[in-house]
Each structure stands twice: as C-alpha cells, then as structure tokens.
XYZ file of C-alpha atoms in Angstrom:
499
model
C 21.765 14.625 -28.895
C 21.215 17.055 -31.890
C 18.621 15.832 -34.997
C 21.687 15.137 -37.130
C 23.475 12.831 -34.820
C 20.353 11.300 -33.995
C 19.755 10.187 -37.463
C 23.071 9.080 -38.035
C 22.751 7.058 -35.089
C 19.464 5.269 -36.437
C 20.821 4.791 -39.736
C 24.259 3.146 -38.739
C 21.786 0.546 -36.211
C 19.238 -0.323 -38.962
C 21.998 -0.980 -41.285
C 24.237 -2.442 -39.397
C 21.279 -4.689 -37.896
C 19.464 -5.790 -40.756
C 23.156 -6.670 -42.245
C 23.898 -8.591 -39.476
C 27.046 -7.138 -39.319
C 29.129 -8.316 -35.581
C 29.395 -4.623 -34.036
C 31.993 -3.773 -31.861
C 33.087 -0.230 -30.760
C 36.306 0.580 -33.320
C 33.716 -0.112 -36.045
C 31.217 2.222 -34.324
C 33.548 4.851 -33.844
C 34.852 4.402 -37.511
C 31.007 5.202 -38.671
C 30.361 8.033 -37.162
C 33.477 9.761 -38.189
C 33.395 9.022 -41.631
C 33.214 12.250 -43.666
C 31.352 11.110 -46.745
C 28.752 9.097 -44.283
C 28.092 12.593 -42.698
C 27.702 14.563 -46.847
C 25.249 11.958 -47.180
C 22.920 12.484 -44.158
C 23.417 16.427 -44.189
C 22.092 15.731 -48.043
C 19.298 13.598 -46.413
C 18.651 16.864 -44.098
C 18.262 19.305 -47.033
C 16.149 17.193 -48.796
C 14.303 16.331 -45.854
C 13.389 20.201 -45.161
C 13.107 20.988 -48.992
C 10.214 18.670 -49.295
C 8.432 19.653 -46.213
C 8.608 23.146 -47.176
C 6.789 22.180 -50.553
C 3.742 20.692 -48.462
C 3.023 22.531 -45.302
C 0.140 24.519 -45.421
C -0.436 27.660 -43.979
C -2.595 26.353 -41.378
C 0.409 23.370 -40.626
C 3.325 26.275 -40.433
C 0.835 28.030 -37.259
C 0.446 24.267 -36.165
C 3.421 22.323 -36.542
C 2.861 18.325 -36.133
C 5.260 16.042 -34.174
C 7.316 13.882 -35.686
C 7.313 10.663 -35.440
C 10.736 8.136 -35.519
C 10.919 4.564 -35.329
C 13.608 2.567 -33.666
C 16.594 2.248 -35.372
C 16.985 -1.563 -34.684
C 14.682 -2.739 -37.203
C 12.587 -0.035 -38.859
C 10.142 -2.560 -40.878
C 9.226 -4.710 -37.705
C 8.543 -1.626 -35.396
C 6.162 -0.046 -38.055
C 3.978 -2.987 -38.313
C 3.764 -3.266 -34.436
C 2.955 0.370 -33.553
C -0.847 0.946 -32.926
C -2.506 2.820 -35.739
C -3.753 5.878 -34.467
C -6.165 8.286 -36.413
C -4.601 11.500 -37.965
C -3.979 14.404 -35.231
C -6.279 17.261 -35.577
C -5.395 20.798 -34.279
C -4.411 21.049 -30.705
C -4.350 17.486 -30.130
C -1.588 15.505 -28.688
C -0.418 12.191 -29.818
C -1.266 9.137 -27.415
C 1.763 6.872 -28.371
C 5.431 8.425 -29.276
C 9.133 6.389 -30.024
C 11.240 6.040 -27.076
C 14.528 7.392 -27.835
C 17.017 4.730 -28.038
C 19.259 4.336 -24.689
C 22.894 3.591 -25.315
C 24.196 0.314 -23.589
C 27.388 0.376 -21.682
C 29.938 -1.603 -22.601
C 31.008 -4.321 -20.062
C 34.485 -5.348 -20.251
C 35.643 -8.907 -18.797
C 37.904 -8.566 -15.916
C 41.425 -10.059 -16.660
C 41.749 -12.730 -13.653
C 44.972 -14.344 -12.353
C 44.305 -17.606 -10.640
C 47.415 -19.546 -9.149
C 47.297 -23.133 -7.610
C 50.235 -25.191 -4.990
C 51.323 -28.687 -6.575
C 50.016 -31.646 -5.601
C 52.297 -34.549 -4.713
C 50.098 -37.937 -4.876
C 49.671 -39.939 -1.569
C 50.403 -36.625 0.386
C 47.732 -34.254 2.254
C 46.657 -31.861 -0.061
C 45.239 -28.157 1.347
C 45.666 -25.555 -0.878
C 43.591 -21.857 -1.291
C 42.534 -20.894 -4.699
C 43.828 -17.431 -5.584
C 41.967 -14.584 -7.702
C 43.603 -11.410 -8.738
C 41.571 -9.440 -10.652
C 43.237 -6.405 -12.908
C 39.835 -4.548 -11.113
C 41.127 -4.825 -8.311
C 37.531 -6.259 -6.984
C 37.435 -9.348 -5.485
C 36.301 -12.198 -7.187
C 33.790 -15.155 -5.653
C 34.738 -18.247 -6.586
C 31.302 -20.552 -7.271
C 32.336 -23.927 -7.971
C 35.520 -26.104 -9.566
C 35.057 -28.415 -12.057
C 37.703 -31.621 -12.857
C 38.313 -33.569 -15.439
C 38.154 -37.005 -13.807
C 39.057 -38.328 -10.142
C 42.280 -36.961 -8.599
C 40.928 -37.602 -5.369
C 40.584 -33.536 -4.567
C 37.636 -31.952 -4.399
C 36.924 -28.013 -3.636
C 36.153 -27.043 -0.279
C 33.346 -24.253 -1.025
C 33.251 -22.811 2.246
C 37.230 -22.482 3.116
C 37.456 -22.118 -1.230
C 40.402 -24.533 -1.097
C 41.132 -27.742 -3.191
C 41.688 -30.324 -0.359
C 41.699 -34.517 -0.226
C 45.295 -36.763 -1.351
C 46.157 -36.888 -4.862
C 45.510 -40.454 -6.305
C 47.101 -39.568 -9.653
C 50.280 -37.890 -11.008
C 50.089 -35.633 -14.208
C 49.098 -32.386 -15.267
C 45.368 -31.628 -14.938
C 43.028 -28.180 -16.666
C 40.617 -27.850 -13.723
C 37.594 -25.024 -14.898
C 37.191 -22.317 -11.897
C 33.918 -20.740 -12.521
C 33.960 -17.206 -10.388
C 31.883 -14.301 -10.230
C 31.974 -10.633 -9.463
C 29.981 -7.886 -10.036
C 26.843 -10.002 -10.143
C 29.046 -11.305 -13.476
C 29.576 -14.904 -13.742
C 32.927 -16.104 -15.350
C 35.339 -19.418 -15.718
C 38.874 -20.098 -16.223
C 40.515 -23.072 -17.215
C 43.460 -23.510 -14.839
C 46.207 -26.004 -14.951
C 46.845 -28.170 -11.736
C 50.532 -30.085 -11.628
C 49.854 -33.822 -9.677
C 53.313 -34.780 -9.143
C 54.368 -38.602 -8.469
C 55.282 -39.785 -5.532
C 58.988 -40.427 -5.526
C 58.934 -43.862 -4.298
C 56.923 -45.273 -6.853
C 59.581 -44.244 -9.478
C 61.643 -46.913 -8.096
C 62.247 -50.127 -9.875
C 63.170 -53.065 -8.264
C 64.584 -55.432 -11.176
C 67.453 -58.407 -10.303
C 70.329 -58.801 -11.150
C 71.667 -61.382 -14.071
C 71.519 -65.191 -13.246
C 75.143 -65.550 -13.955
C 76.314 -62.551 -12.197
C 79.137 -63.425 -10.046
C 79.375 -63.161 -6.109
C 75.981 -63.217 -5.828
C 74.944 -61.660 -2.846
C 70.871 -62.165 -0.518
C 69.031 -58.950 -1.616
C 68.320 -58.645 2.733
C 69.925 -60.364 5.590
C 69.941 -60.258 8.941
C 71.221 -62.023 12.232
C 70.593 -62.248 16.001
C 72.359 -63.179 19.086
C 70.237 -63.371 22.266
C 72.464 -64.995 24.918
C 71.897 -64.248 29.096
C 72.581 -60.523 29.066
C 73.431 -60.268 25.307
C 71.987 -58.615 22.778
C 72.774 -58.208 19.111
C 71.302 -57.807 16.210
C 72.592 -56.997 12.587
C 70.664 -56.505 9.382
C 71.544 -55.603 5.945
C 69.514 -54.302 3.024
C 69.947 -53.546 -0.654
C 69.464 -49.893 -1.279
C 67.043 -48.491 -3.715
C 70.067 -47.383 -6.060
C 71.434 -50.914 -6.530
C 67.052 -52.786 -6.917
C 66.783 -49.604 -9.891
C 69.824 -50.878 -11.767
C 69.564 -55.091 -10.829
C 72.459 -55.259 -9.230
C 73.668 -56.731 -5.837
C 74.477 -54.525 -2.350
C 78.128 -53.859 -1.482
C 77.275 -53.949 2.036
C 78.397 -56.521 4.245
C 78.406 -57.185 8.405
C 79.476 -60.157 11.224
C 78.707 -60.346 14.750
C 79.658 -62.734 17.112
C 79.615 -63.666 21.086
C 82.077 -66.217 22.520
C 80.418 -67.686 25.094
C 84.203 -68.999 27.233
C 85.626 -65.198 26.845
C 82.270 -63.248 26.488
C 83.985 -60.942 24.049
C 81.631 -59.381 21.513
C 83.054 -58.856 18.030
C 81.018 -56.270 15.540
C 82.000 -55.343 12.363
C 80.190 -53.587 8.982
C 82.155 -53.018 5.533
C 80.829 -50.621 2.887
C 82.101 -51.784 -0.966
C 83.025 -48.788 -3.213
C 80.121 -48.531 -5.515
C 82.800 -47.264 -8.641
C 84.528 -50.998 -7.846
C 83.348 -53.719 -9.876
C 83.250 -56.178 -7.287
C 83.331 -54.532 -3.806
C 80.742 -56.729 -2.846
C 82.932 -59.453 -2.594
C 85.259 -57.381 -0.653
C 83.163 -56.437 1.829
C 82.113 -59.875 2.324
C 86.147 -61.365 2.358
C 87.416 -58.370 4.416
C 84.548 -58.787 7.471
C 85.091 -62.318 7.218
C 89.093 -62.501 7.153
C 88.947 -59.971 10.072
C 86.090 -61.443 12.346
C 87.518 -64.657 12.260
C 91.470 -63.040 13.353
C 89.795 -60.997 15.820
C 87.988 -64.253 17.316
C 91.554 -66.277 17.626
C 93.675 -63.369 19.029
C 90.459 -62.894 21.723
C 90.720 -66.706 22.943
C 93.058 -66.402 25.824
C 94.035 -69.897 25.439
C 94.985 -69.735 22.023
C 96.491 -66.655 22.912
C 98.023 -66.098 26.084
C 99.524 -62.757 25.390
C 96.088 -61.302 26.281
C 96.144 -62.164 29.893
C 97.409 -59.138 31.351
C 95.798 -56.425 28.913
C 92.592 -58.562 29.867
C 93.269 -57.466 33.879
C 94.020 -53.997 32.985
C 90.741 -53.738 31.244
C 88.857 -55.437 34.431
C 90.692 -52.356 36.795
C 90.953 -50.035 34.576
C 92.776 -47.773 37.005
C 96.495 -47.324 35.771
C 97.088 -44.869 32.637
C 100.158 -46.443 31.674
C 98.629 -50.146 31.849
C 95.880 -48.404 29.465
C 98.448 -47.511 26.897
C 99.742 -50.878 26.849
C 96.273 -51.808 26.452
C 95.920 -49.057 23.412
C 99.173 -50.602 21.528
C 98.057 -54.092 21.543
C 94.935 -53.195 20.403
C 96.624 -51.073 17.823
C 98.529 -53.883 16.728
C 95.725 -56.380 16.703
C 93.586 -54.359 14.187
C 96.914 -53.354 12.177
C 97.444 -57.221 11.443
C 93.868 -57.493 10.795
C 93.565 -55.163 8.339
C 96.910 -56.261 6.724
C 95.828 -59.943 6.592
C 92.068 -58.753 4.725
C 94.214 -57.043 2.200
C 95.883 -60.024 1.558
C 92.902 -62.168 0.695
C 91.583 -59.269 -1.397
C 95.318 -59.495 -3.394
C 94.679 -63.096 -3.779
C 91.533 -62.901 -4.780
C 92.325 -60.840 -7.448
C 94.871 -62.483 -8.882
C 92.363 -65.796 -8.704
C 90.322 -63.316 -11.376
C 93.120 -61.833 -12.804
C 91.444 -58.265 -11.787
C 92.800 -54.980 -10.379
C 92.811 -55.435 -6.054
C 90.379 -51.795 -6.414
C 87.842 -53.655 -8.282
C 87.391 -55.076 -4.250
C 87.616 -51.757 -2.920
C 85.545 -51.666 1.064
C 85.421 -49.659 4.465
C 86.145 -51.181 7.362
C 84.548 -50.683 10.746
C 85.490 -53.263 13.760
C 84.556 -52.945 17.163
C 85.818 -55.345 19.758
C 83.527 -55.205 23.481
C 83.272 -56.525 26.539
C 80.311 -56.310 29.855
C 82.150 -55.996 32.690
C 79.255 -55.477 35.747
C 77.658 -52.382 34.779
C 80.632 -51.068 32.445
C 81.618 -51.755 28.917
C 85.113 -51.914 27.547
C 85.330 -51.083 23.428
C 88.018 -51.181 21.058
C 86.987 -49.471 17.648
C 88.576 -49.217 14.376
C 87.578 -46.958 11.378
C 88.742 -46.883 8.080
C 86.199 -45.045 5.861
C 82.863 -43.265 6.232
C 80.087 -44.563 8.385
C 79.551 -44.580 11.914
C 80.309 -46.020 15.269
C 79.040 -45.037 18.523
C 78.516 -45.907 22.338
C 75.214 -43.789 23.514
C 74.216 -43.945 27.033
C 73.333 -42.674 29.510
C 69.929 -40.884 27.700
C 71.280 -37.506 25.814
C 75.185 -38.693 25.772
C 77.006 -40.015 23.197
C 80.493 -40.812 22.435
C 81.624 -41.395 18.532
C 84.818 -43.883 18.448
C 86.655 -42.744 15.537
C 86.560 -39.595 12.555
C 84.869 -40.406 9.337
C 87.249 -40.520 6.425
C 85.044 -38.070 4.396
C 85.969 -36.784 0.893
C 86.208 -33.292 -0.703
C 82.715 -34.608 -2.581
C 79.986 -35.986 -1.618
C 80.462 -39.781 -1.620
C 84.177 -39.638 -1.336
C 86.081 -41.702 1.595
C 89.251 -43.370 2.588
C 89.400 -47.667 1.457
C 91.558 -50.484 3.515
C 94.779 -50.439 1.177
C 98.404 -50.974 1.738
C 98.469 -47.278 1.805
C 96.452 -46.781 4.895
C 97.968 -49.824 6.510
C 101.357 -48.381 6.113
C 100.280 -44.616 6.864
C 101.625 -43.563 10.209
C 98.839 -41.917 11.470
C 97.050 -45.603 11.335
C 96.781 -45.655 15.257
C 94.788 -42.653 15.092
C 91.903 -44.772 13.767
C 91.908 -47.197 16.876
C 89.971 -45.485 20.087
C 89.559 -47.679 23.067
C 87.339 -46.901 26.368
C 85.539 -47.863 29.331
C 82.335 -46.152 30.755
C 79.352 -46.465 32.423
C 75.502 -46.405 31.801
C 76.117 -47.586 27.758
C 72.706 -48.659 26.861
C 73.531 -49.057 23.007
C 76.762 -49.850 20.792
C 76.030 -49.337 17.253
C 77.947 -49.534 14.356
C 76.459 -48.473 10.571
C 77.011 -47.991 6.840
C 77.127 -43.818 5.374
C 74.010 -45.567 3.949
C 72.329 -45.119 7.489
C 74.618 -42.166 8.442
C 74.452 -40.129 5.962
C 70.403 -39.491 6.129
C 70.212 -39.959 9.879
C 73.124 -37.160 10.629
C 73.744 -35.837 6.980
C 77.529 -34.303 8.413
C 80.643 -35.314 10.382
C 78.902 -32.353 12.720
C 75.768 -33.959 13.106
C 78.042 -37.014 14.125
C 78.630 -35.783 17.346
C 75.430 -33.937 17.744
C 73.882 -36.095 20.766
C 69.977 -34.719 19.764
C 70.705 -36.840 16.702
C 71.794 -39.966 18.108
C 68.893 -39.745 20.467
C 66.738 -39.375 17.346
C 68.035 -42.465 15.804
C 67.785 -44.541 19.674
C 64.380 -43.399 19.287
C 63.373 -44.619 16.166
C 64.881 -48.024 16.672
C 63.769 -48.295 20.091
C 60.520 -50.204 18.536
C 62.892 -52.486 16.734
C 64.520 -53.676 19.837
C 61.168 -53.914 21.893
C 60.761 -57.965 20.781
C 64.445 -59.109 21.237
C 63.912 -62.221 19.247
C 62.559 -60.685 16.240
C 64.762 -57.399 16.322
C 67.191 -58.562 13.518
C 64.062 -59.286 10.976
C 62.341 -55.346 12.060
C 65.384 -53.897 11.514
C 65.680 -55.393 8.467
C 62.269 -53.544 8.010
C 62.716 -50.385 9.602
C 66.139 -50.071 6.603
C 63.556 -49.440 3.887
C 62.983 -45.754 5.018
C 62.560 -43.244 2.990
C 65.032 -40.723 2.535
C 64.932 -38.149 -0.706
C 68.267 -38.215 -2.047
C 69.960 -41.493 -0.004
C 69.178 -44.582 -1.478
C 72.446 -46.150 -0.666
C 72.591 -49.730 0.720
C 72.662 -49.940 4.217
C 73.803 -51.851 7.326
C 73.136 -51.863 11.115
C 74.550 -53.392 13.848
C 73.230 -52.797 17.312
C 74.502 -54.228 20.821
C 71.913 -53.211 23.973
C-alpha cells in the first residue's frame, strides 16, 4: 500500500471512528473514491514535504529518521499509551514502531432454507429438519427452541422433531445452527394441524322435532344354531347438524318355520322425513314377509318350501324364483302404500319419505343356506363363506354422482326389469350373511368393484370377527365398532349380520 493510500486509509478510520459513524462497505468504497477527499490529502502531502524540507538539517538529510504513525482507530488514545522513548541519535534504531493496520474480511451470513412436515395432533410425529444453505456447506443444527409444549421435542442425535402433537395451530420454533465455526438461528414456522375428529360436534336435535328417532340401537337373536345381530348408529354428519339418522333395520327368527327375515333401509338425506320412511317401509315389509313365510297362514308355500329342501330340479327353481319375485313385488308395493298414506296424514310430498330397501329372506337347511335377496338402492348384501369367497346378491343402484341411488317408488315397482333385483341361492360353507347401509359400504369397499372384490369382504369378516366373538353382547360391540373413523364418510350406518 503506497504512503498516499495509507493516509487516506487512517484518516477515513479516525474519522469515521471518533464520529461513530455505522461503517459498512458502499460507504467505504464511496470514501476512497471521492475526488475532492483525495485534493485534500495530496494537499496534506505537499504541505507535509514543504515543511520538512524547511527543517531538516544537513546532518538529518545524510541521516533520515523513521517515521512514526499511529493507528488510525483512535489517534488520541494510542498516543497516550505508546511508551515514551528518548530521542534517536545517529545510527540508532527505534525499539517500539506502529503495526500497520490489517484489513478485516468481511463475513457474510449464509442465506439458509429450513423446511419442516406438518404435524397432525394425536398422530406419531418423526420428521428431519432440513438446511440448505446458498453456500452450499452444510449446516449443523445445535439445538431447537419452542414456544410452549406441543408435545415434540428435537431429537439431537437423529436432528429430527419427534413425540405426538398435543396442540393444533401454527407454531415459530427458533433453529439455532452453525457452520463454519459460525453460530446462527432461524425462526421457523411449524403447522400443528387438528385432529379431524375433534372437529365434530355432537349437538341434538329439537325437543319437538317430529319422528324422533334413538341416536343408537341395536338387537340380538341368539336361538339353538342362530345368530343375529343388528345395530344402527347416527353418523357424524347428522350429531354435527342435531338431527336424527335416516337409517333403519328388522330382524327376526320364527321359531315353527325357522325362516330368518333381514332387512336395512337407508332414508334419502335431501328428504325431509326419510327417517320415518325407513322406519314404516322395514316395518310394513318385515311384518308381510313374516305372514307369507307361515305355511299355515299360507299354504301356497308348501311346495316352493320342498324345492328349496332338494334343490335339484332347475325348473322347480324358477318356480321358486317367481314366487319369490312376486312376494317382494307385493312387499314393496304395500310399503309404498303406507308411505302414500302417511303423507297425506301430513299433507306432505310421498319424497319427503324417500328410503332404500334391502330384504333378505334365509333359511339353515343341514350345512346349506337358502337366501332370497332384494335390492333397491345402494348398500350391500352378501353371503361370504367358505374363507376368501364371496357372493354379492344383487347390483347397487349407484348414481352418476357420488351419493346418488335408485328409491322404492311406484316407478321401480312398475319397472320391468324389477325381477332383476331379486337373486335367490343355495350353497354351502356360508359362514356369514350380511346386509349394510352405503354408510358401511361405501368406506369399507369405496366402489361397485370393490363390491365383488373377495380381499375386501375378508377385510370387513375380519374386523368384525371380534364383534361376534361374545354372541350375547355382539349387537351392543357392533354398535361400537360403527363409530369408525373414516375421512370423508360420516354417513349413518347400519349392520346386520347372520353367522
């Protein structure tokens, strides 16, 4: 560094020091290249070497002396602190001299990127803190600090935030890193967010709504060799907005003809008072289905009654079909009925009573079971068995959206494709009969295709298995086992299960 830009240098530090002016390097750079700043120390210079020239001696021009220069920092201080030292006498060398001032690097902070997963509470909670640096290096993360308990804490030797959220909400969590032998922080923001479930309300519906209908039922039939249990439960949809399920089921066992009758009905959730139509239609039809099954009130049932004990003649079996076909026709016709009257009684539209309608009629005959099904809507019935091998007894009347089915109406009744949606059978090895609600369907199979999709059902036989373990309670755990979670189905839902 020449003398000139040394003394520039030591005049821009004293003055900007004793100033206390903040420094930073534009301002520096500004300085230096200032034309007028540099007339003034080349005039410093001249006068510098004029008035030197006016008092060296001969003797000092054959002997020059050393000059001496303080630090720039602070001129005054330095002077006072330097050792006095006597005057130099030809030939000597001074004991003490200024250090020249070393210029300090300039660190700059390294930009960091830090990213963190959400956080759901009540759920397991692993996740890796990430550092990108605009260095490139490779940052150290030290310690995290929170603002309160989330129940997370940081993992220091896998550097992860791990533990089960306690709390939902957006939290600034301080990450204090290093690199470089630097030590930084960042305030980072971690998103807690709520557990679905405990969004739900569950509020009741008004005193004086009316058709009033138990928030969860159930019912059980444990006879010698029979086994049913049915159980209904208001979905999560219907406890949010306090109002009552549309669901509805019957079962029954008559002990003289040992005919099992099973039946669920789904109420339109657009209908004002489907759930008294899914209570009048099961009703209206269990109790038709029960008369027409009593061979001595009805005699006509004798020989379709011997053709289901042999089983061995395909014409006998069509005869069988028809009167079945007829049986579930008149059914359905009388339920419409009582809907009709009913909404005359009320003086309301027959859709405000809008329902599904799923009947199965069975019967244990040794090792075999006979089943007549009808379907009118969505839902689901079934006879699984042996282990892996299901057989679905009817098509779901699914809609272009989601939601959308097929309702028991005069229509339907009167369409003549109605026998389609009567499927009767006799096999072997059937360890369950089960009949359900789209709000057990739909989040157990999700599609018609998953309706035949035996891996499924097995699923499901699986899950209820548990349920079924303790006969006499099954109704009341099935009851229970309804009230799982499923993102996105919060329908009401109904099971009935014969094993």
């Amino acid at each position: 560094m020449d003398k000139k830009a040394l003394l520039t240098k030591l005049i821009i530090d004293d003055t900007l020091t004793q100033q206390r002016i903040p420094v930073h390097e534009e301002l520096v750079i500004a300085l230096y290249e200032d034309a007028e700043i540099a007339q003034h120390i080349d005039f410093i210079i001249d006068r510098i070497k004029a008035k030197t020239a006016e008092k060296i001696t001969t003797q000092d021009k054959a002997q020059p002396i050393l000059l001496l220069l303080p630090p720039a920092h602070n001129l005054a201080s330095d002077e006072a602190s330097l050792p006095k030292e006597s005057s130099l006498k030809p030939g000597q060398i001074p004991t003490h001299s200024s250090p020249m001032p070393i210029e300090k690097p300039i660190i700059h902070r390294p930009t960091a990127k830090i990213t963190l997963s959400n956080a759901k509470v009540g759920s397991e909670f692993n996740s890796s803190i990430n550092i990108e640096l605009d260095t490139l290096d490779t940052a150290q993360i030290k310690s995290v600090n929170f603002p309160e308990d989330l129940g997370i804490t940081f993992d220091a030797k896998s550097c992860c935030l791990v533990g089960t959220p306690i709390k939902s909400g957006n939290f600034t969590l301080t990450i204090n890193w290093s690199v470089n032998s630097a030590h930084y922080h960042n305030d980072v923001l971690l998103i807690i967010n709520p557990d679905p479930r405990s969004l739900w309300q569950i509020n009741e519906p008004p005193a004086d709504s009316p058709y009033p209908k138990a928030h969860i039922d159930s019912k059980l039939i444990l006879e010698e060799d029979i086994r049913i249990a049915g159980a209904r439960r208001r979905g999560r949809s219907h406890e949010h907005a306090g109002t009552f399920r549309d669901d509805d089921f019957y079962i029954h066992h008559d002990n003289q003809s040992q005919w099992n009758i099973l039946i669920v009905a789904d109420g339109a959730g657009s209908a004002r008072y489907s759930r008294e139509g899914s209570r009048i239609v099961t009703k209206v039809v269990s109790e038709y289905l029960e008369e027409q099954l009593n061979i001595e009130k009805n005699p006509i049932l004798a020989p379709y009654l011997n053709t289901i004990h042999q089983w061995d003649d395909e014409s006998e079996k069509r005869q069988v079909g028809n009167f079945f076909s007829k049986l579930f026709h008149n059914a359905s016709q009388l339920a419409i009925n009582h809907l009709k009257n009913e909404a005359i009684r009320i003086n309301e539209p027959i859709k405000s009573f809008s329902t599904t309608l799923l009947a199965t009629v069975a019967l244990r005959i040794d090792d075999e079971l006979f089943a007549a099904a009808f379907w009118m809507g969505d839902g689901a019935i079934a006879a699984y068995g042996p282990a892996g091998k299901v057989r679905v007894l009817g098509i779901p009347d699914s809609g272009e959206y989601a939601g959308q089915t097929r309702f028991l109406d005069e229509s339907a009744v009167n369409d003549i494709e109605f026998n389609r949606r009567i499927i009767i059978g006799k096999w072997s090895e059937i360890s369950h009969l089960i009949l359900m609600t789209d709000g057990v369907s739909d989040p157990k199979f999700e599609t018609d295709n998953g309706l035949q999709d035996p891996n499924k059902w097995a699923a499901l036989i699986d899950e209820i298995s548990p349920c079924l373990a303790s006969p006499e309670t099954a109704d009341k755990t099935l009851a229970e086992w309804l009230n799982f979670f499923s993102a996105g189905n919060h329908d009401d839902r109904t099971l009935v299960v014969a094993w």
